[in-house]
Short mmCIF file of C-alpha atoms in Angstrom, two decimals:
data_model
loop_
_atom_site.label_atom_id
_atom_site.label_comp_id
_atom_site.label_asym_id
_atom_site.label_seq_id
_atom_site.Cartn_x
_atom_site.Cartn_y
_atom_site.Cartn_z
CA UNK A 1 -28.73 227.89 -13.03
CA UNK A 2 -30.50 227.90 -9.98
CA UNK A 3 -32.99 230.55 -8.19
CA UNK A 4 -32.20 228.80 -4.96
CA UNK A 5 -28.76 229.36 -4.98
CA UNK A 6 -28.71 232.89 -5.90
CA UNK A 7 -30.99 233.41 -2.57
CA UNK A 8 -28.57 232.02 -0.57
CA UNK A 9 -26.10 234.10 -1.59
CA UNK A 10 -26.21 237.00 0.93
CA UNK A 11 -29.85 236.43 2.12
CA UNK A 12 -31.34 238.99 -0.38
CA UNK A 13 -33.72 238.03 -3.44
CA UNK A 14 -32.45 237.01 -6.51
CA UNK A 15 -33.65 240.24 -8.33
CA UNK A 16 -32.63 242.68 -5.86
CA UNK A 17 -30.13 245.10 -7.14
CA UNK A 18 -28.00 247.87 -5.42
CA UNK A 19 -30.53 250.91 -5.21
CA UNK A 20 -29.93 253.20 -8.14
CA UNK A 21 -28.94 255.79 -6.13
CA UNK A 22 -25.57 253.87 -5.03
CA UNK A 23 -25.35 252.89 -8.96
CA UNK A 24 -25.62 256.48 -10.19
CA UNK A 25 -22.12 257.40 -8.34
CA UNK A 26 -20.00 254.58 -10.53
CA UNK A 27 -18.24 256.53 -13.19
CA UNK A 28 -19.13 253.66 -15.95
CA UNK A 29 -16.51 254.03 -19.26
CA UNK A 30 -17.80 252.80 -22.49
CA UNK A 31 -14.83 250.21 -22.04
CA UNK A 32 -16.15 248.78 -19.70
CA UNK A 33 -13.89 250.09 -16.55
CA UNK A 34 -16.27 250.92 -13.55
CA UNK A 35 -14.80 253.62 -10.42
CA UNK A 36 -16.52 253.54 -7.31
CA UNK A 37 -16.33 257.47 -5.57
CA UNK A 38 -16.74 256.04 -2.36
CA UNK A 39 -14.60 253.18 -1.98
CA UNK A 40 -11.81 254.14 -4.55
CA UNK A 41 -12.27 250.24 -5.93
CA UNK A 42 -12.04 250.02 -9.71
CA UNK A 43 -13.35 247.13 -11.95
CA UNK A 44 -13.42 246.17 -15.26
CA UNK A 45 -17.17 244.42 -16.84
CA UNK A 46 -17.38 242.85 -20.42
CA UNK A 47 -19.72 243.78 -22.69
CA UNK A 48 -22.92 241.89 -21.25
CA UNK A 49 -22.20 243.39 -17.30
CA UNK A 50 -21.58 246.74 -19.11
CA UNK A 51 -25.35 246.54 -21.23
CA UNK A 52 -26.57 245.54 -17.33
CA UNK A 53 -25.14 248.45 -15.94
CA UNK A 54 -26.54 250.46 -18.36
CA UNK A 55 -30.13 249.44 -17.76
CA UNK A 56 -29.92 249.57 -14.15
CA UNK A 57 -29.18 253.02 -14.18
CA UNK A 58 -31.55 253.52 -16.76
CA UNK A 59 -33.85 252.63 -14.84
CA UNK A 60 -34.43 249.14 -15.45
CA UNK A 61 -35.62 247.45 -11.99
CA UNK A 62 -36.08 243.71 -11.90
CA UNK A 63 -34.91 240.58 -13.67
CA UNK A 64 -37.57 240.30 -16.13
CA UNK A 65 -37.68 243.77 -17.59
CA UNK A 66 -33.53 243.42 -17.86
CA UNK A 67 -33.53 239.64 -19.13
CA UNK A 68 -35.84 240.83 -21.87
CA UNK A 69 -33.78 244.10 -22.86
CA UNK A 70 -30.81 241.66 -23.21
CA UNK A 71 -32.37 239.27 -25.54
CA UNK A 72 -32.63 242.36 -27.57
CA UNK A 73 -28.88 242.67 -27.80
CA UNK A 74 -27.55 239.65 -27.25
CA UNK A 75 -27.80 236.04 -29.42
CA UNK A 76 -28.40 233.95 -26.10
CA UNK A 77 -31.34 232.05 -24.47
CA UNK A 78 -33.19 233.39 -22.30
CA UNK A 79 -32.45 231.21 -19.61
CA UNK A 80 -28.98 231.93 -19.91
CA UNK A 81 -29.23 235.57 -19.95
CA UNK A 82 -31.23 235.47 -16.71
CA UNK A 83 -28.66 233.31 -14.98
CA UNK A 84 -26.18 235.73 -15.94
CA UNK A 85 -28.46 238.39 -14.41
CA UNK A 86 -29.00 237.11 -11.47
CA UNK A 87 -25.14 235.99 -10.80
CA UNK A 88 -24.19 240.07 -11.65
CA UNK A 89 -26.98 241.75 -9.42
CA UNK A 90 -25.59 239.29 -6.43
CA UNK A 91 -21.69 240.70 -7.48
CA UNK A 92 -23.09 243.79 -7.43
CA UNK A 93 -24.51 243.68 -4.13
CA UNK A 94 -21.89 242.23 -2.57
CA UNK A 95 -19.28 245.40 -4.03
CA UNK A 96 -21.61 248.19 -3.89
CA UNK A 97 -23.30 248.15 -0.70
CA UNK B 1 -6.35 288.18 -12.42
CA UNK B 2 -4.54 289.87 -9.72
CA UNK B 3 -0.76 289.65 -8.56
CA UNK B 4 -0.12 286.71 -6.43
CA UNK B 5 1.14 287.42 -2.91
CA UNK B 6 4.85 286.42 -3.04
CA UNK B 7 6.41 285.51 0.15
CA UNK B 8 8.72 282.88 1.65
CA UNK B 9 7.69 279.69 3.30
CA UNK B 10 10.14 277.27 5.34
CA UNK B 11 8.98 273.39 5.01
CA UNK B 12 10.73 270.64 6.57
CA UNK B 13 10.23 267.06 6.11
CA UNK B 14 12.15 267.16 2.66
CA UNK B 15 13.34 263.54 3.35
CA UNK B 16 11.21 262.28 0.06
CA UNK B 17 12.75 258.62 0.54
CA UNK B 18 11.20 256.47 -2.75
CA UNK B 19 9.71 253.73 0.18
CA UNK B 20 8.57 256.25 2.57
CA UNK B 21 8.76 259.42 2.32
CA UNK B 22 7.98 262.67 4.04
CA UNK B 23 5.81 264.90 3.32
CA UNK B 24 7.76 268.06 2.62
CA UNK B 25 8.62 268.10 -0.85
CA UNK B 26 5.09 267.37 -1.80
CA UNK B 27 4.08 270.50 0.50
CA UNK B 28 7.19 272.76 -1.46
CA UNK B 29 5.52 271.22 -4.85
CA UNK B 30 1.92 272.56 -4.07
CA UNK B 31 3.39 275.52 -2.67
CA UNK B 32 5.12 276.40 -6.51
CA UNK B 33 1.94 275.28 -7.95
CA UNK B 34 -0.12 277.59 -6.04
CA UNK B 35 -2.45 279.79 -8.20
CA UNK B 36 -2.64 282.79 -5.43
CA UNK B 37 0.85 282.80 -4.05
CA UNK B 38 4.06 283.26 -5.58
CA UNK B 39 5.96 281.45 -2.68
CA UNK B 40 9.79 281.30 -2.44
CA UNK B 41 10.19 277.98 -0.67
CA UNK B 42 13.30 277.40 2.21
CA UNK B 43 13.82 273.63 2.18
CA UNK B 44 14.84 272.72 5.93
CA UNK B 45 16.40 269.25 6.19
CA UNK B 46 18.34 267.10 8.69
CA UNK B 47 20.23 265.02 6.81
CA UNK B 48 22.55 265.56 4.22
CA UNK B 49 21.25 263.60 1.76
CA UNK B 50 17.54 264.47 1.79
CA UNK B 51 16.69 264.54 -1.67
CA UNK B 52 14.95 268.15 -1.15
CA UNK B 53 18.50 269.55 -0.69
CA UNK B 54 19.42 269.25 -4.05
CA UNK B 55 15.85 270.25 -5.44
CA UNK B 56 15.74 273.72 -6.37
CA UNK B 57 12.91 273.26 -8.63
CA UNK B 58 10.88 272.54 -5.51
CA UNK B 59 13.19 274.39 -2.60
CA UNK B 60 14.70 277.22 -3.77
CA UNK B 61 17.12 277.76 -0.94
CA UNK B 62 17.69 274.78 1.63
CA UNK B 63 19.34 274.22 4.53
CA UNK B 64 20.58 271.95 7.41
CA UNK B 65 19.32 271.76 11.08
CA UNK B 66 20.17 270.09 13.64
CA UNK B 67 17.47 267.30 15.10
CA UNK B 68 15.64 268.76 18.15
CA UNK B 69 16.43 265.83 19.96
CA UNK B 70 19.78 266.67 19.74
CA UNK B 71 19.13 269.99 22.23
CA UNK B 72 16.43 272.54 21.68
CA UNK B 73 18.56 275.58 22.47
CA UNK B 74 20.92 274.18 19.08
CA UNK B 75 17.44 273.82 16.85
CA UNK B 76 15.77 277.20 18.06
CA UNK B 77 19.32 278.79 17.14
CA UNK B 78 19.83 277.52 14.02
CA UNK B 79 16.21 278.27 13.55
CA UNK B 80 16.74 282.02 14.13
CA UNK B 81 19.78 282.48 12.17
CA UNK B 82 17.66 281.17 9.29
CA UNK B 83 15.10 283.38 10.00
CA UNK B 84 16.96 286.34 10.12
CA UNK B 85 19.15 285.07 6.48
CA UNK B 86 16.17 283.94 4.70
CA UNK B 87 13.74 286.07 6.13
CA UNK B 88 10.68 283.16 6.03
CA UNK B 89 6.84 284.57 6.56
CA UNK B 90 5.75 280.94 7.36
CA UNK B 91 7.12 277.76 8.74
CA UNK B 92 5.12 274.84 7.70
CA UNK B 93 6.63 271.84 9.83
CA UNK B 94 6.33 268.14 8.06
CA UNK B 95 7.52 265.39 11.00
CA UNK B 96 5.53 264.15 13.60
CA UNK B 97 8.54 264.47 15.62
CA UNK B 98 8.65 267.94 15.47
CA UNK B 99 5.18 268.88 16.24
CA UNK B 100 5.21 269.02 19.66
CA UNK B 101 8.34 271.12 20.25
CA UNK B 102 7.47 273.40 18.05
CA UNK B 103 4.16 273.44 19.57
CA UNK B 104 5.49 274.25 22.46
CA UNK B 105 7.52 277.35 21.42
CA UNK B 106 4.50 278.49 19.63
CA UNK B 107 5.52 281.97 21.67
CA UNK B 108 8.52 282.14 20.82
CA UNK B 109 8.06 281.73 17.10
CA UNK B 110 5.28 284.23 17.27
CA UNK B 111 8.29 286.40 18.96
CA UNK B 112 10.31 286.26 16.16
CA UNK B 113 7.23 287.06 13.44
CA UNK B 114 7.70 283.75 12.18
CA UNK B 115 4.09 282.57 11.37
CA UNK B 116 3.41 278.70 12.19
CA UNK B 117 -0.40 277.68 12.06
CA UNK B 118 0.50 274.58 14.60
CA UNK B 119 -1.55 272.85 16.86
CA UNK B 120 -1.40 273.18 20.32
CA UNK B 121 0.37 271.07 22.69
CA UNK B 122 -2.67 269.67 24.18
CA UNK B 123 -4.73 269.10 20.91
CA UNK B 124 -1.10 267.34 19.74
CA UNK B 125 -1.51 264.99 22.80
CA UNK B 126 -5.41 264.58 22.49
CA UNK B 127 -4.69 262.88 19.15
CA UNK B 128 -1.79 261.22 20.49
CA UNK B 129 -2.10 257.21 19.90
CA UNK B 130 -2.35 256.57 23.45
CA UNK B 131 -5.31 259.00 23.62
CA UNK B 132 -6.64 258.51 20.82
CA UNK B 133 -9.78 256.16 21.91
CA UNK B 134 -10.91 259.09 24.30
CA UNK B 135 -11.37 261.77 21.38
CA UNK B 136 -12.71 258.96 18.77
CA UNK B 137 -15.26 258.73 21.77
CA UNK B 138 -16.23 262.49 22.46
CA UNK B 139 -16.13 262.50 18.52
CA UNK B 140 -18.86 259.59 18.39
CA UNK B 141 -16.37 257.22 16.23
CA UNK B 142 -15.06 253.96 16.69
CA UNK B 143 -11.62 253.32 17.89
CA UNK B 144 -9.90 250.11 18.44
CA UNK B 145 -8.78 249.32 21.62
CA UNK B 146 -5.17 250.37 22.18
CA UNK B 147 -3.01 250.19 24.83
CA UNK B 148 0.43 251.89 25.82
CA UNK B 149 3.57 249.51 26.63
CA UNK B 150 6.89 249.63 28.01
CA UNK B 151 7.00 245.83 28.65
CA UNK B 152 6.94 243.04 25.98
CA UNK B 153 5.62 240.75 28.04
CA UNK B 154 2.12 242.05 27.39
CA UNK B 155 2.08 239.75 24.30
CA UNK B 156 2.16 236.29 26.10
CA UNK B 157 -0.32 237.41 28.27
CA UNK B 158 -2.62 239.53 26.48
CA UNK B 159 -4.80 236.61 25.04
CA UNK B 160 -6.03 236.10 28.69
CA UNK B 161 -6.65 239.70 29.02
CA UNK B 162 -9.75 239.63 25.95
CA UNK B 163 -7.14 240.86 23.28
CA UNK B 164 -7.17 238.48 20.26
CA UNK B 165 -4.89 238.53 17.43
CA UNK B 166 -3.76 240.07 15.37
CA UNK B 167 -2.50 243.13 16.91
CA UNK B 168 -0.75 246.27 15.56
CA UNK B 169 2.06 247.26 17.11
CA UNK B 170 3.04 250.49 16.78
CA UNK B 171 5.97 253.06 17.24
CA UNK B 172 4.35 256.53 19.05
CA UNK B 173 5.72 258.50 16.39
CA UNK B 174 6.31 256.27 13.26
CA UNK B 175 6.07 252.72 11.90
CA UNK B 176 3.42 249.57 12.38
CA UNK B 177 3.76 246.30 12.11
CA UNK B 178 0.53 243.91 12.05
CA UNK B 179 1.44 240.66 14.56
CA UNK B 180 -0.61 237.03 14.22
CA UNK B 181 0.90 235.53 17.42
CA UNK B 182 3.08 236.82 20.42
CA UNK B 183 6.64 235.97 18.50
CA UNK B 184 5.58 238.00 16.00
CA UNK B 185 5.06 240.93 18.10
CA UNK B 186 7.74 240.89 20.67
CA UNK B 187 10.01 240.96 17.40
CA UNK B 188 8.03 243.99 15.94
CA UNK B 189 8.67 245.84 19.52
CA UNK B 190 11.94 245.07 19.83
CA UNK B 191 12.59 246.47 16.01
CA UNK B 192 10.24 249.82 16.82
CA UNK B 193 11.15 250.39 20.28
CA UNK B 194 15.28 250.11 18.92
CA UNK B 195 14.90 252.97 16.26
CA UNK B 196 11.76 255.17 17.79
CA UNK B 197 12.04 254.55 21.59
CA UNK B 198 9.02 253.87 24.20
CA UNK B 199 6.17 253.35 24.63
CA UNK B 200 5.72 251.10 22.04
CA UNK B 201 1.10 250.79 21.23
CA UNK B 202 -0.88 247.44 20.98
CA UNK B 203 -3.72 248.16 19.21
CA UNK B 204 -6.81 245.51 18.22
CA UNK B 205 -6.19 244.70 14.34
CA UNK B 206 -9.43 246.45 12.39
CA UNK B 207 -10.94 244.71 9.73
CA UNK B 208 -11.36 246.01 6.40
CA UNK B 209 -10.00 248.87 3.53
CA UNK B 210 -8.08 251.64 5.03
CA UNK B 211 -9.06 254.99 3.85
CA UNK B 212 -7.19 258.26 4.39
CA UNK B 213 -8.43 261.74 5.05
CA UNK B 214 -5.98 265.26 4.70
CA UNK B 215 -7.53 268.63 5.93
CA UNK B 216 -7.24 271.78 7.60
CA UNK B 217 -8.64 273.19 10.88
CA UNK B 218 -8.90 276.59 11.32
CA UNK B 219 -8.47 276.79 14.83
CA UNK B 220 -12.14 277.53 15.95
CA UNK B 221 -13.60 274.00 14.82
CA UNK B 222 -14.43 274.14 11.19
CA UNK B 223 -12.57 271.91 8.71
CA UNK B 224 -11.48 274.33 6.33
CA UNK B 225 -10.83 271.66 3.65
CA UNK B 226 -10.68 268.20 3.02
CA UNK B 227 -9.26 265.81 0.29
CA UNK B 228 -9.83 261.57 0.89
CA UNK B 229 -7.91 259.21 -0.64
CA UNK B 230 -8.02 255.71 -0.83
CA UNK B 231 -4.24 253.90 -1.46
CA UNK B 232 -4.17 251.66 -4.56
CA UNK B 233 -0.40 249.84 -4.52
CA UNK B 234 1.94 250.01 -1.32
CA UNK B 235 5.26 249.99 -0.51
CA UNK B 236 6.89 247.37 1.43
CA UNK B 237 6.34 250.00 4.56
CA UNK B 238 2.88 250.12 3.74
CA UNK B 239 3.01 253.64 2.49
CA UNK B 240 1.13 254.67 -0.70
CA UNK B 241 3.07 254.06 -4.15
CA UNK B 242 -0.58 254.94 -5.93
CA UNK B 243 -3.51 256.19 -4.45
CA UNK B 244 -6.92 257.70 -5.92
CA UNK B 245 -8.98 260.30 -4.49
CA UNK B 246 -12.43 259.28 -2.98
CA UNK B 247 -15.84 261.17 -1.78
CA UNK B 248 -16.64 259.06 1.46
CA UNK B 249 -19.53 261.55 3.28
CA UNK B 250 -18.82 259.22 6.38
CA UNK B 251 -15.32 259.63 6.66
CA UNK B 252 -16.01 263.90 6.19
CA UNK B 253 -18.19 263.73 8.87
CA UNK B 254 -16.02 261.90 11.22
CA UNK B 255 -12.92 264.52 10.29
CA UNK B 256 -15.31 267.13 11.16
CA UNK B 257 -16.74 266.19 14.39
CA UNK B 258 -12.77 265.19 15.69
CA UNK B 259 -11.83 269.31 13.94
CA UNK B 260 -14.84 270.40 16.14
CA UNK B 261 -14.39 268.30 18.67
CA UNK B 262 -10.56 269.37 19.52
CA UNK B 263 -11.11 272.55 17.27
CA UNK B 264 -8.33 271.70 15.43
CA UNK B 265 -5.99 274.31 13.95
CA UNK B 266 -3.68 273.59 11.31
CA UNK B 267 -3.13 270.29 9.19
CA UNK B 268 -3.75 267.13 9.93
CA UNK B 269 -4.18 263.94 8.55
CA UNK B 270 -6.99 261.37 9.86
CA UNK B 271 -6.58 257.36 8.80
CA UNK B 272 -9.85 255.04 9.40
CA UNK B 273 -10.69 251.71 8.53
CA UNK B 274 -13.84 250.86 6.81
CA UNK B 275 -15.08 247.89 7.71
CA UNK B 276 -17.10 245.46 4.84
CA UNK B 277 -20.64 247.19 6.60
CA UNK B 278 -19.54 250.70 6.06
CA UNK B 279 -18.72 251.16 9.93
CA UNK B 280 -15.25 253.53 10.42
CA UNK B 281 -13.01 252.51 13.01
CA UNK B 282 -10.02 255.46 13.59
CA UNK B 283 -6.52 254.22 13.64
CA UNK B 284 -4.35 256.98 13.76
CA UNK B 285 -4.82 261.24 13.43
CA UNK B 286 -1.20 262.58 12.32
CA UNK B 287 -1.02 266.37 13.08
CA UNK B 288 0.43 267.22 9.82
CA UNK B 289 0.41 266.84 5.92
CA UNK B 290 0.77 263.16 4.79
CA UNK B 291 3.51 262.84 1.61
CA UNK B 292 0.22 262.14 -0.54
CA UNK B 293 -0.77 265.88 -0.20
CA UNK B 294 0.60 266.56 -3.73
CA UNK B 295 -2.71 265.22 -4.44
CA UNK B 296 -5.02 267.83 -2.71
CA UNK B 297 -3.33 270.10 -6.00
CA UNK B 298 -4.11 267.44 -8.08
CA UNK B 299 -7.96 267.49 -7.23
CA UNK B 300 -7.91 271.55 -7.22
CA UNK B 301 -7.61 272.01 -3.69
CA UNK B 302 -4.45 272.88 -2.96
CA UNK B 303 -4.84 272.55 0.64
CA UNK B 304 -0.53 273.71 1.58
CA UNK B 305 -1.38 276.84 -0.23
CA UNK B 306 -4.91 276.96 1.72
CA UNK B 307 -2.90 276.54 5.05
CA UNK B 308 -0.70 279.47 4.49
CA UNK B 309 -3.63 281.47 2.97
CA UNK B 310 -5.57 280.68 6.50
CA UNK B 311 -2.09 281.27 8.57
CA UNK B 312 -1.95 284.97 6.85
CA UNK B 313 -4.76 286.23 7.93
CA UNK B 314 -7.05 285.54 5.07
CA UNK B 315 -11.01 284.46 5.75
CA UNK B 316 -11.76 281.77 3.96
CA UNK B 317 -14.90 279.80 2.79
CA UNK B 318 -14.85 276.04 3.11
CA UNK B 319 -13.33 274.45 -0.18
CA UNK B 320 -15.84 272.51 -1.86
CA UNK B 321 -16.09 268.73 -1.88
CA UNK B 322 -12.94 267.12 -4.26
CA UNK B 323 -13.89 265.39 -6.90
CA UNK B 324 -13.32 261.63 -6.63
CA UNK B 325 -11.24 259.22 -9.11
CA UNK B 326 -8.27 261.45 -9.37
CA UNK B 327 -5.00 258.86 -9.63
CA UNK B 328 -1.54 259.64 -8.50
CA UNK B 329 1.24 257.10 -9.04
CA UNK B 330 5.03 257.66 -6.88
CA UNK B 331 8.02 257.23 -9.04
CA UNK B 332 11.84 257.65 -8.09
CA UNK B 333 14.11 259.70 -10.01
CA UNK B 334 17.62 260.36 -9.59
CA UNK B 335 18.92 264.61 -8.63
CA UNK B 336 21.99 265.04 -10.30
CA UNK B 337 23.96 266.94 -7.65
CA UNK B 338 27.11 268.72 -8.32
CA UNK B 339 30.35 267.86 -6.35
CA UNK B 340 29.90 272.06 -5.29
CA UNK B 341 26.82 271.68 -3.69
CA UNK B 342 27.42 268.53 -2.01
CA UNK B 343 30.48 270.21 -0.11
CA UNK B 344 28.06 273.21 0.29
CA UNK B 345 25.76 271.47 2.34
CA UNK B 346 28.43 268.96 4.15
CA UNK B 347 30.69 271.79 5.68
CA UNK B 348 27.95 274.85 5.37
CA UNK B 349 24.58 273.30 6.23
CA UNK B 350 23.22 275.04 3.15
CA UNK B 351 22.57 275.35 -0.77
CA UNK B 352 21.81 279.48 -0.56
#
C-alpha cells in the first residue's frame, strides 16, 4: 500500500474521486452491475466497490470519511480498507472521466 | 385513442444479411410497430433472396427491382408500375447507393404523388466522405484527415506525405478496412475498389470508442429526433451484433450543428469517435437509417414512423431525449419459404 503510488497514477490525488455529478448518471444494480449513460460501458463491482459506490453518491467525499464508513461494514483493517479505497477512486477516475 | 392513419409505405434495403445487414427490414418492423400509423408495408428488394421477400410479417407485399445501376429509365419504370399496383403514399429508401438517384428525381417522384422525405443532391454530396472534413469544419467538429484515391500507390508514399499509420481505407459507398502498413492497404483497395468501384478514401485512423448517432432532419435545420447507440459485440464486418443505447450531450450537439449546418432533411445516420479525453472526431454521416434503427422503437422513439409522420405533413415537436441502457442483441433465424413463392418472385418479381 502506498500513497505515492496512487499519486502517480494519473497525476491526481489519491482521494480525488470522479465529481458526483458524473457518478449520479451510473445506473448502480444491487448486484453489483454498473451502466455508464454516456459511454454505453458496463461493469460489474463486488460487494466492497459496490458499498464505495454507494457512499460516493451519498455523498461521502474523501478517503477518511469512506475508510471509516467501511470499517463499519466490513471485518478488515483499516489500512487495508484505505488501500482498497484509494486503488477504486483511481479505477474510477480513469473510467468515468 | 384515436384511429391510426393507415397508409402504405415502400422500404427498400430488405437485404437483412445475419453479418451485415440493411436497414430495411428494421425500418418495415418499426413501421408495424408504430403506435399512430397503421402502415401497409411494400418490401422493395433486388435480389431474390433478400430475406424481406419472404417476410410478410414485416412486408406485406414485396417486390423485385432492378439495380439503378443497371439503367435508370428500367428502375424509374419498374418504380411506376409499382406505384400505380400498390398504390404506396411513401417511399422510404434504405441503400446508400440509392440516395443520390433518387435524390435526383426528387421531381419526378413528387410527379407521381409518391412522397420521399430525401435529401437533396447537394446535402447528399456535402456529407459525402470526400467532403466530409469541410462540413465537420463549418459544423465546428473534428474530422480526420481523408483523402480521395484512384491510385494505390498513395500507400508507399504517404508516410513522407505526414500520414502515419494506420489508415482506413474505405469504399465511397460501403465497407472499411483499418491498414497498419502499405501491404495491408493496397490489399484492402484492391478488395473495395473490385466490388464498390473508385475512388477508394484514406482516412487518418481515430483513436478511441466509436459511437453512433440515428436522427431526423426536418428540412429547415432542426433535428427532429435523435437515438445514440454505442455497439457492444461486432460482426466480422464490424457491424453491430449488440448494441445499447447511450445519452452522449456531445455527440447531440454535434448531430445538431451538422442538421443545421446542411439543414438536413430526412434520415441520417452520424458515426464519431470518442477519443479517451471526450474529444469527437466524425468518421462517416450515412444519409439514411442504419439496420440498428429497430432500436429507436425500442427506446420509444420510433423515429421510421416519425419520418413518415414529418413526410405527411404533420408538425412535430422535437422527441425528447432516449433513455440510455436500452440493449438489443441480432440473431439469425431461418424464413421458411414455400416452393410457390420462390417461383413467384423468380419469374414475377413479386410476392403480391
Amino acid at each position: 500500500m502506498s500513497l505515492k503510488d496512487h499519486n502517480e497514477v494519473d497525476g491526481m490525488p489519491p482521494s480525488r474521486f470522479p465529481s458526483a455529478e458524473i457518478l449520479s448518471m451510473l445506473a448502480i444494480s444491487n448486484s453489483g452491475f454498473v451502466f455508464d449513460p454516456v459511454s454505453g460501458a458496463s461493469y460489474t463491482v463486488n460487494a466492497s466497490g459496490l458499498a464505495i459506490l454507494d457512499l460516493l453518491r451519498g455523498g461521502c467525499a474523501g478517503v477518511e470519511e469512506a475508510v471509516g464508513k467501511l470499517g463499519e461494514a466490513f471485518d478488515a483493517p483499516a489500512g487495508v480498507l484505505e488501500r482498497d479505497v484509494i486503488e477504486f477512486a483511481a479505477r474510477l477516475r480513469a473510467l468515468f472521466r | 385513442m384515436s384511429a391510426r392513419h393507415a397508409l402504405t409505405v415502400a422500404v427498400t434495403g430488405i437485404n437483412a444479411r445475419a453479418d451485415n445487414p440493411g436497414p430495411g427490414l428494421a425500418v418495415a418492423r418499426c413501421l408495424k410497430e408504430s403506435a399512430h400509423l397503421d402502415v401497409r408495408v411494400v418490401g422493395l428488394a433486388y435480389d431474390a433472396f433478400d430475406p424481406g421477400l419472404y417476410l410478410p410479417e414485416w412486408c406485406d407485399a414485396a417486390y423485385l427491382l432492378p439495380y439503378p445501376s443497371a439503367g435508370e429509365e428500367a428502375f424509374m419504370a419498374r418504380l411506376a408500375e409499382l406505384h400505380e399496383t400498390t398504390a404506396f403514399d411513401v417511399l422510404i429508401p434504405c441503400l446508400d447507393a440509392e440516395l443520390p438517384i433518387l435524390a435526383r428525381l426528387a421531381p419526378w417522384l413528387e410527379e407521381r404523388g409518391i412522397v420521399a422525405m430525401l435529401p437533396t443532391v447537394e446535402q447528399i454530396r456535402l456529407r459525402a466522405k470526400d467532403r466530409l472534413a469541410d462540413l465537420a469544419r463549418e459544423a465546428g467538429i473534428a474530422c480526420p484527415e481523408t483523402k480521395s484515391l484512384f491510385r494505390e500507390d498513395f500507400f508507399h508514399a504517404c508516410s513522407g506525405e505526414g500520414w502515419h499509420w494506420p489508415l482506413v481505407v474505405k469504399g465511397l459507398f460501403y465497407d472499411a478496412k483499418v491498414a497498419h502498413g502499405p501491404a495491408e492497404a493496397v490489399a484492402a483497395f484492391r478488395r473495395i475498389a473490385g466490388e464498390w468501384g473508385l475512388p477508394i478514401l484514406a482516412q487518418q485512423f481515430s483513436p478511441g470508442e466509436e459511437i453512433n448517432l440515428t436522427g431526423l432532419g426536418d428540412g429547415e435545420g432542426r433535428l427532429v429526433g435523435a437515438v445514440m447507440m454505442k455497439k457492444r459485440a461486432l460482426t466480422d464486418k464490424g457491424k453491430a451484433w449488440a448494441g445499447i443505447s447511450i445519452h452522449d450531450t456531445a455527440l447531440l450537439d454535434a448531430a445538431r450543428r451538422l442538421v443545421a449546418a446542411t439543414r438536413w432533411r430526412g434520415p441520417l445516420e452520424v458515426e464519431v469517435m470518442r477519443a479517451a479525453d471526450g474529444t469527437l472526431s466524425l468518421i462517416e454521416i450515412n444519409p439514411r437509417f442504419p439496420a440498428w434503427v429497430y432500436l429507436s422503437a425500442g427506446v420509444g422513439r420510433n423515429l421510421p414512423e416519425t419520418l413518415v409522420r414529418l413526410a405527411l405533413g404533420e408538425t412535430l415537436a422535437e422527441l425528447p431525449p432516449a433513455p440510455a441502457g436500452t440493449l438489443f442483441i441480432r440473431y439469425a433465424l431461418e424464413a421458411i419459404v414455400p416452393l410457390s413463392d420462390f417461383d413467384a418472385v423468380v419469374t414475377q418479381g413479386e410476392r403480391g
